[in-house]
Coordinates of C-alpha atoms in Angstrom, one line a residue:
X428 CA 9.3 12.6 -42.9
X429 CA 8.7 16.0 -40.5
X430 CA 6.8 18.9 -41.9
X431 CA 6.1 22.7 -41.4
X432 CA 3.5 24.6 -42.2
X433 CA 4.0 28.5 -42.5
X434 CA 0.9 30.9 -43.1
X435 CA 2.0 33.5 -45.0
X436 CA 0.1 35.4 -48.2
X437 CA 1.6 33.9 -51.4
X438 CA 4.0 36.3 -53.4
X439 CA 6.5 35.9 -55.0
X440 CA 8.7 38.3 -52.7
X441 CA 8.0 36.1 -49.7
X442 CA 9.2 32.8 -51.3
X443 CA 12.4 34.3 -53.1
X444 CA 13.1 36.2 -49.3
X445 CA 13.9 32.5 -47.5
X446 CA 16.9 31.7 -47.6
X447 CA 17.1 27.8 -47.5
X448 CA 20.4 27.3 -47.0
X449 CA 20.5 28.5 -44.0
X450 CA 17.5 25.5 -42.7
X451 CA 20.2 22.7 -42.5
X452 CA 18.4 19.9 -44.6
X453 CA 15.5 21.8 -46.1
X454 CA 15.4 21.4 -50.2
X455 CA 15.5 23.9 -52.2
X456 CA 12.4 22.8 -54.1
X457 CA 9.5 23.9 -51.5
X458 CA 6.1 22.6 -52.1
X459 CA 2.9 24.4 -51.8
X460 CA -0.4 23.6 -51.3
X461 CA -3.3 25.1 -51.6
X462 CA -4.9 25.6 -47.7
X463 CA -8.6 25.1 -47.4
X464 CA -11.3 26.4 -49.4
X465 CA -12.9 28.8 -46.6
X466 CA -9.6 31.1 -47.2
X467 CA -9.2 31.5 -51.0
X468 CA -7.4 34.0 -50.4
X469 CA -4.5 32.4 -48.4
X470 CA -2.1 30.0 -49.1
X471 CA 0.3 27.8 -46.5
X472 CA 4.1 27.2 -47.3
X473 CA 4.9 23.3 -46.6
X474 CA 8.2 23.3 -45.1
X475 CA 9.3 19.7 -45.5
X476 CA 11.9 18.1 -43.2
X477 CA 15.1 15.9 -44.7
X478 CA 14.0 12.2 -45.2
X479 CA 16.8 10.9 -42.7
X480 CA 15.2 10.9 -39.0
X481 CA 18.2 11.8 -37.5
X482 CA 18.4 15.1 -35.4
X483 CA 18.9 18.4 -37.5
X484 CA 22.3 19.5 -37.9
X485 CA 23.2 23.1 -35.7
X486 CA 24.3 25.7 -38.1
X487 CA 26.3 27.2 -35.5
X488 CA 24.1 30.6 -35.2
X489 CA 24.5 32.6 -32.6
X490 CA 21.6 33.7 -30.3
X491 CA 21.2 36.9 -31.9
X492 CA 22.0 35.8 -35.2
X493 CA 18.5 33.2 -34.5
X494 CA 17.0 36.1 -33.4
X495 CA 17.0 38.2 -36.2
X496 CA 16.1 35.6 -39.0
X497 CA 13.0 34.9 -37.1
X498 CA 12.2 39.0 -36.7
X499 CA 13.2 39.1 -40.7
X500 CA 10.5 36.6 -41.3
X501 CA 12.5 33.4 -42.0
X502 CA 10.6 31.2 -39.8
X503 CA 12.6 27.7 -38.8
X504 CA 11.2 24.4 -39.5
X505 CA 8.6 22.3 -37.3
X506 CA 6.5 19.8 -37.9
X507 CA 3.1 20.5 -38.7
X508 CA 0.0 20.4 -36.4
X509 CA -1.3 17.0 -36.2
X510 CA -4.4 16.4 -38.0
X511 CA -7.7 15.7 -36.3
X512 CA -8.3 11.9 -35.5
X513 CA -11.3 11.4 -37.9
X514 CA -14.6 9.5 -35.9
X515 CA -16.0 6.3 -37.0
X516 CA -18.6 5.9 -39.7
X517 CA -22.0 6.5 -38.0
X518 CA -20.5 9.0 -35.2
X519 CA -23.6 11.5 -34.8
X520 CA -22.5 15.2 -35.2
X521 CA -23.4 17.3 -32.0
X522 CA -22.6 20.3 -30.9
X523 CA -19.8 21.0 -27.9
X524 CA -22.0 20.4 -24.5
X525 CA -21.5 24.1 -22.3
X526 CA -19.3 22.7 -19.7
X527 CA -16.6 23.9 -18.4
X528 CA -15.3 21.8 -15.7
X529 CA -14.1 18.5 -17.9
X530 CA -12.2 16.5 -15.0
X531 CA -10.9 14.1 -18.2
X532 CA -8.6 16.2 -19.5
X533 CA -6.7 15.3 -16.4
X534 CA -7.0 12.0 -17.3
X535 CA -6.2 11.6 -21.0
X536 CA -2.5 10.3 -20.5
X537 CA -0.4 7.9 -18.2
X538 CA 1.8 10.9 -17.6
X539 CA -1.1 13.2 -16.1
X540 CA -2.6 10.7 -14.5
X541 CA 0.9 9.9 -12.4
X542 CA 1.0 13.7 -12.1
X543 CA -2.1 14.2 -10.1
X544 CA -2.4 10.8 -8.7
X545 CA -3.5 11.8 -5.1
X546 CA -2.8 8.3 -3.1
X547 CA 0.8 6.3 -3.5
X548 CA 1.9 3.0 -2.5
X549 CA 5.3 1.4 -1.7
X550 CA 6.6 -0.8 -0.2
X551 CA 7.5 1.1 2.8
X552 CA 4.2 1.3 3.6
X553 CA 3.8 -2.7 4.4
X554 CA 4.3 -4.7 7.6
X555 CA 4.7 -8.5 6.3
X556 CA 2.8 -10.5 8.9
X557 CA 5.2 -14.2 9.3
X558 CA 4.0 -17.3 11.1
X559 CA 6.6 -18.8 13.0
X560 CA 7.1 -22.3 14.9
X561 CA 9.2 -24.2 17.0
X562 CA 10.2 -26.8 14.0
X563 CA 12.8 -26.3 11.2
X564 CA 10.8 -27.0 8.2
X565 CA 8.2 -24.4 6.4
X566 CA 4.5 -26.2 6.4
X567 CA 2.3 -24.5 4.0
X568 CA -1.2 -23.5 5.6
X569 CA -3.6 -24.7 3.5
X570 CA -6.1 -22.0 3.7
X571 CA -3.2 -19.0 2.8
X572 CA -1.9 -20.4 -0.4
X573 CA 1.7 -19.0 -0.3
X574 CA 1.4 -18.7 3.1
X575 CA 3.6 -20.9 5.5
X576 CA 4.6 -21.3 9.2
X577 CA 8.3 -20.7 9.1
X578 CA 11.2 -22.1 11.1
X579 CA 12.5 -19.4 13.5
X580 CA 15.7 -20.2 12.9
X581 CA 15.9 -21.2 9.3
X582 CA 12.9 -20.1 6.9
X583 CA 11.9 -17.1 9.0
X584 CA 15.5 -15.5 8.2
X585 CA 15.0 -16.2 4.6
X586 CA 11.7 -14.4 4.5
X587 CA 12.9 -11.4 6.3
X588 CA 15.9 -11.4 3.7
X589 CA 13.7 -11.6 0.6
X590 CA 11.1 -9.0 2.1
X591 CA 13.9 -6.7 2.9
X592 CA 15.6 -6.6 -1.1
X593 CA 12.3 -5.0 -2.1
X594 CA 12.1 -2.6 0.6
X595 CA 9.7 -4.6 3.1
X596 CA 11.6 -3.8 6.5
X597 CA 8.9 -3.9 8.7
X598 CA 7.2 -7.5 10.3
X599 CA 5.1 -8.6 12.6
X600 CA 5.3 -12.1 14.5
X601 CA 2.7 -14.4 14.8
X602 CA 3.5 -17.8 16.6
X603 CA 2.2 -21.6 16.6
X604 CA 2.9 -22.2 20.3
X605 CA 3.2 -26.0 21.1
X606 CA -0.4 -27.1 22.6
X607 CA 1.5 -28.8 26.0
X608 CA 2.7 -25.2 26.6
X609 CA -0.9 -23.4 26.3
X610 CA -2.3 -22.8 29.7
X611 CA -5.8 -21.3 31.2
X612 CA -3.8 -18.0 32.4
X613 CA -1.4 -18.0 29.0
X614 CA 1.6 -17.8 31.4
X615 CA 3.8 -19.3 28.2
X616 CA 3.3 -15.6 26.5
X617 CA 6.0 -13.7 29.3
X618 CA 8.5 -16.7 29.2
X619 CA 11.4 -14.5 28.3
X620 CA 12.7 -17.7 26.8
X621 CA 9.7 -18.8 24.6
X622 CA 9.0 -18.7 21.3
X623 CA 8.7 -14.7 20.2
X624 CA 11.0 -13.3 22.5
X625 CA 13.6 -15.6 21.3
X626 CA 13.1 -15.0 17.2
X627 CA 13.3 -11.2 18.2
X628 CA 16.7 -11.4 19.7
X629 CA 17.9 -13.6 16.5
X630 CA 16.4 -11.3 14.2
X631 CA 18.0 -7.8 15.9
X632 CA 21.2 -9.9 15.7
X633 CA 20.8 -10.7 12.0
X634 CA 18.8 -7.2 10.8
X635 CA 19.5 -4.6 13.5
X636 CA 17.4 -1.7 11.5
X637 CA 14.3 -4.5 11.1
X638 CA 11.3 -2.7 12.7
X639 CA 9.3 -5.6 14.3
X640 CA 6.2 -5.4 15.6
X641 CA 4.5 -8.0 17.7
X642 CA 1.2 -9.5 19.2
X643 CA 0.2 -8.6 22.2
X644 CA -3.0 -11.4 23.3
X645 CA -3.6 -14.5 25.3
X646 CA -5.1 -16.4 22.3
X647 CA -2.1 -18.0 21.0
X648 CA -0.8 -19.0 24.6
X649 CA -4.7 -20.2 25.9
X650 CA -5.8 -23.7 26.4
X651 CA -9.6 -21.7 25.3
X652 CA -8.0 -19.8 22.9
X653 CA -9.7 -16.8 23.8
X654 CA -7.7 -13.5 23.8
X655 CA -8.0 -13.2 27.9
X656 CA -8.7 -15.6 30.9
X657 CA -12.1 -17.6 30.5
X658 CA -13.4 -17.7 34.0
X659 CA -15.8 -21.3 34.8
X660 CA -19.3 -19.5 33.4
X661 CA -17.2 -18.3 30.1
X662 CA -16.9 -14.7 31.1
X663 CA -13.6 -13.0 30.1
X664 CA -11.9 -11.5 32.5
X665 CA -11.0 -8.0 31.3
X666 CA -8.5 -6.5 34.0
X667 CA -6.6 -10.0 35.0
X668 CA -6.0 -10.5 31.4
X669 CA -4.5 -6.7 31.2
X670 CA -2.4 -8.0 34.2
X671 CA -1.2 -10.8 31.9
X672 CA -0.8 -8.3 28.9
X673 CA 1.3 -5.8 30.4
X674 CA 4.0 -8.8 31.6
X675 CA 3.6 -9.9 28.1
X676 CA 4.3 -6.4 26.5
X677 CA 7.2 -6.4 28.7
X678 CA 8.9 -9.6 27.7
X679 CA 8.8 -8.5 23.8
X680 CA 10.1 -5.2 24.3
X681 CA 13.1 -6.7 26.4
X682 CA 13.8 -9.0 23.6
X683 CA 14.1 -6.1 21.2
X684 CA 10.5 -5.2 20.0
X685 CA 10.0 -2.1 18.1
X686 CA 6.2 -1.6 18.4
X687 CA 4.1 -3.8 20.8
X688 CA 0.2 -4.0 19.2
X689 CA -2.6 -5.5 22.0
X690 CA -4.7 -6.8 19.2
X691 CA -7.1 -8.8 22.7
X692 CA -9.6 -5.6 22.9
X693 CA -9.5 -5.8 26.7
X694 CA -10.5 -2.3 28.1
X695 CA -7.7 -0.1 29.4
X696 CA -5.4 -2.6 28.4
X697 CA -3.2 0.6 26.5
X698 CA -3.1 2.6 29.2
X699 CA -1.6 -0.5 31.5
X700 CA 1.0 -1.2 29.0
X701 CA 2.2 2.0 28.4
X702 CA 3.0 2.2 31.9
X703 CA 4.7 -1.1 32.5
X704 CA 6.8 -0.2 29.3
X705 CA 8.0 3.3 31.2
X706 CA 8.3 1.6 34.6
X707 CA 10.6 -0.9 33.2
X708 CA 12.7 1.6 31.3
X709 CA 10.9 1.1 27.4
X710 CA 9.7 5.0 26.9
X711 CA 10.8 4.5 23.1
X712 CA 8.9 1.4 22.3
X713 CA 5.8 2.0 20.9
X714 CA 2.2 0.8 21.3
X715 CA 0.1 0.1 18.1
X716 CA -3.3 -0.4 19.3
X717 CA -5.8 -2.5 17.5
X718 CA -8.4 0.2 18.3
X719 CA -11.0 -1.3 15.6
X720 CA -11.1 -4.7 15.7
X721 CA -14.2 -6.2 15.0
X722 CA -16.0 -9.9 15.7
X723 CA -15.6 -10.7 11.9
X724 CA -15.9 -14.1 9.9
X725 CA -13.0 -13.2 7.8
X726 CA -10.1 -14.7 10.1
X727 CA -10.8 -18.3 9.3
X728 CA -7.4 -19.0 7.1
X729 CA -5.6 -17.2 10.3
X730 CA -7.1 -18.9 13.0
X731 CA -5.9 -22.2 10.9
X732 CA -2.1 -20.9 11.0
X733 CA -2.0 -20.9 14.6
X734 CA -4.6 -23.1 15.7
X735 CA -6.1 -20.8 17.7
X736 CA -9.4 -21.5 17.3
X737 CA -11.9 -20.7 20.4
X738 CA -12.4 -23.7 22.1
X739 CA -16.1 -22.4 23.1
X740 CA -18.5 -19.7 22.1
X741 CA -17.1 -16.5 20.3
X742 CA -15.0 -13.4 20.7
X743 CA -18.2 -11.0 20.5
X744 CA -17.9 -9.7 24.1
X745 CA -14.5 -8.3 23.5
X746 CA -14.0 -7.5 19.9
X747 CA -16.6 -4.8 18.4
X748 CA -19.8 -5.9 16.3
X749 CA -19.9 -5.5 12.6
X750 CA -22.8 -3.4 12.3
X751 CA -21.7 -0.6 14.7
X752 CA -19.5 2.1 13.3
X753 CA -19.6 5.3 15.5
X754 CA -18.5 3.0 18.6
X755 CA -15.3 2.8 16.9
X756 CA -14.6 7.0 18.2
X757 CA -15.4 5.5 21.6
X758 CA -12.1 3.1 21.1
X759 CA -10.3 5.8 19.6
X760 CA -10.6 8.0 22.3
X761 CA -9.8 5.9 25.0
X762 CA -6.4 4.6 22.9
X763 CA -5.1 8.1 22.5
X764 CA -5.8 9.0 25.8
X765 CA -4.1 5.9 27.2
X766 CA -0.8 6.4 24.9
X767 CA -1.4 4.6 22.0
X768 CA 1.0 5.5 19.1
X769 CA -1.0 3.9 16.0
X770 CA -4.5 2.9 15.7
X771 CA -5.6 0.1 14.0
X772 CA -8.3 -0.8 12.1
X773 CA -8.9 -5.1 11.5
X774 CA -10.2 -5.9 9.0
X775 CA -9.3 -3.6 6.3
X776 CA -11.0 -3.7 3.2
X777 CA -14.4 -4.3 4.0
X778 CA -14.2 -1.5 6.9
X779 CA -12.8 1.3 4.4
X780 CA -15.2 3.5 6.2
X781 CA -14.1 2.9 9.6
X782 CA -10.5 3.6 8.2
X783 CA -11.8 6.7 7.3
X784 CA -13.6 7.9 10.2
X785 CA -10.0 7.2 12.3
X786 CA -8.2 8.9 10.0
X787 CA -10.9 12.2 10.0
X788 CA -10.7 12.1 13.7
X789 CA -7.2 11.5 14.8
X790 CA -3.7 13.3 14.0
X791 CA -2.3 9.5 15.0
X792 CA -0.9 7.1 12.4
X793 CA -3.6 5.0 11.2
X794 CA -2.9 1.4 10.3
X795 CA -5.2 -1.3 8.5
X796 CA -4.7 -4.9 8.6
X797 CA -5.9 -7.3 5.5
X798 CA -6.6 -9.9 6.9
X799 CA -6.2 -13.7 5.9
X800 CA -9.7 -13.9 4.7
X801 CA -9.4 -10.6 2.2
X802 CA -5.7 -12.3 1.2
X803 CA -7.1 -15.9 0.6
X804 CA -10.3 -15.0 -1.7
X805 CA -8.4 -12.7 -3.8
X806 CA -6.0 -16.0 -4.1
X807 CA -8.7 -17.8 -4.7
X808 CA -10.2 -15.9 -7.1
X809 CA -6.9 -15.5 -9.4
X810 CA -6.1 -19.7 -9.4
X811 CA -9.8 -19.9 -10.8
X812 CA -8.9 -17.0 -13.1
X813 CA -11.8 -14.8 -12.0
X814 CA -10.0 -12.0 -11.6
X815 CA -6.5 -10.6 -12.3
X816 CA -4.8 -11.5 -8.9
X817 CA -1.8 -9.1 -9.3
X818 CA -4.1 -5.8 -10.2
X819 CA -6.4 -6.6 -7.5
X820 CA -4.0 -7.1 -5.0
X821 CA -2.6 -3.6 -5.7
X822 CA -6.3 -2.0 -6.0
X823 CA -7.1 -3.6 -2.6
X824 CA -3.8 -2.2 -1.1
X825 CA -4.2 1.3 -2.8
X826 CA -8.1 1.3 -1.3
X827 CA -6.9 1.2 2.4
X828 CA -4.1 3.4 1.7
X829 CA -6.9 5.8 0.0
X830 CA -9.2 5.3 2.5
X831 CA -6.9 6.6 4.9
X832 CA -4.2 4.1 6.3
X833 CA -0.7 5.1 6.8
X834 CA 0.5 1.1 7.2
X835 CA -0.8 -1.7 6.1
X836 CA -0.5 -5.0 7.9
X837 CA -0.8 -7.2 4.5
X838 CA 0.2 -11.1 3.4
X839 CA 1.1 -9.6 0.1
X840 CA 3.8 -7.3 1.6
X841 CA 6.7 -9.6 -0.6
X842 CA 4.7 -9.9 -3.7
X843 CA 3.6 -6.6 -3.6
X844 CA 6.5 -5.1 -3.0
X845 CA 7.9 -7.3 -6.0
X846 CA 5.6 -5.6 -8.0
X847 CA 5.9 -2.5 -7.5
X848 CA 9.5 -2.4 -8.2
X849 CA 9.0 -3.9 -11.3
X850 CA 9.6 -8.0 -10.4
X851 CA 7.8 -10.8 -11.3

C-alpha cells in the first residue's frame, strides 16, 4: 500500500480544506501521525493510497484545474520518502568523511553502471579463426576443446552459418596442408587451386558479404615448419621469403579475400605485398599486419591444430622478444609507412601494454589475437571448476577492447557472441 506524507501545521482549517473526493481513491478518513520529537509544533498528514495496487484513476481534470488545486494547497498524493535502511548491529557510528568526490556514486545501480560504461563488446568486434583441412569430417583438436579442423566443403559452411546467426561476420582461415604438398620453399602457398583459395571461393559464393581474412606465411606449407625459407645453415631468408609471400597474398586476393594478414614477421613484407596487390589490381584488398608478434609460448595448441611445429630450432630470429616493449614502435612505424591498414598484436591478454602502446601511437585500427594458449587455459580452468568460464571469457575479451583493440581474433567468437546475445 502506498502512502504520502505532507508536512503542514496541524489545524482544522487546513484539514477541512482538503477535498478527499478530488483525490481519486483516497479514503475520507485521513490518519494523522506525529512527526519526530525534534519538531513538536508540527505534524505530518499521511495520505494513504488505495489498498488496490492498480494505477490511479484519472479524474478528467484539465491542466489548469490541476495547477489551481496545487496552488490552493490541495497537494496530490505521492508515496513517502523511503526510510533510511538500518545498519547491522555493531556498526560503528562515525562522522561522514569530508570528501567531495565519491566515485561509487556512479556505480550504485546497474543502470548507472551501464550508462557510464566506457568500453563495449559486440559480436561485430570478433574475427573467428577457423581451421580447415581437405577431409570431409570435422576432426577435434585435443589441445583446444571445442575447436575442430573443419572439412572445407561441409563443416566450415555450417560453422560460418552459426557464427553469422549471432552477428559474427568476419573469419580468418588457417589450413592444415597435406605433408606431401609441403616443400622447403612453400610453393603450395600460392597455388590458385590450393585449399585456401578454393575455400575462399566457396565461402564467397555462399556468403558474398562475409569478410574473409587470410594468413600470409609459409609455415603451413613449409617442410621445415618455419614462416620463411630456411638456408642450409638454419638462417631464415628474409627477402626471398617476402617474394613468396607476395605471390601468396595475390593468390588469396584473386580468390576473393578481403584482408590479407602477413604473420611471418619478415622485414619489408608489408610494403612489398602492398605493391604486389596494387600491381594486380587489388587496391581494395586490405593488409592486416602482425605488427607485434612475439616469440611466445602461448602458441602451442595452435601448432598442434595445424601440425606446423618447426622441424628444428625456434622462431626467435624473426618473432619479437617477449621482454621488449619499445621495439613494437619500430614495427608500428615500418608497417604504417609501408601501407598497412590494420595493426595486430599477438598474443593478446599477456600483451595488453603493447596493445595500448600501439593504440596511443597510431590512428589505424588495432587488432588483438587471443591465441590458442589463452583460449585453452580458460577452457581448462572452466572444466576443472576453478573459474567461471563464461565470465572469465567475457572479461578477457573486454580487457582486450579496453586496452585499445578494435577487433579481436578469438576462438571464443561464436561462444562469446551467443553469450552476448543471451543464448546458452
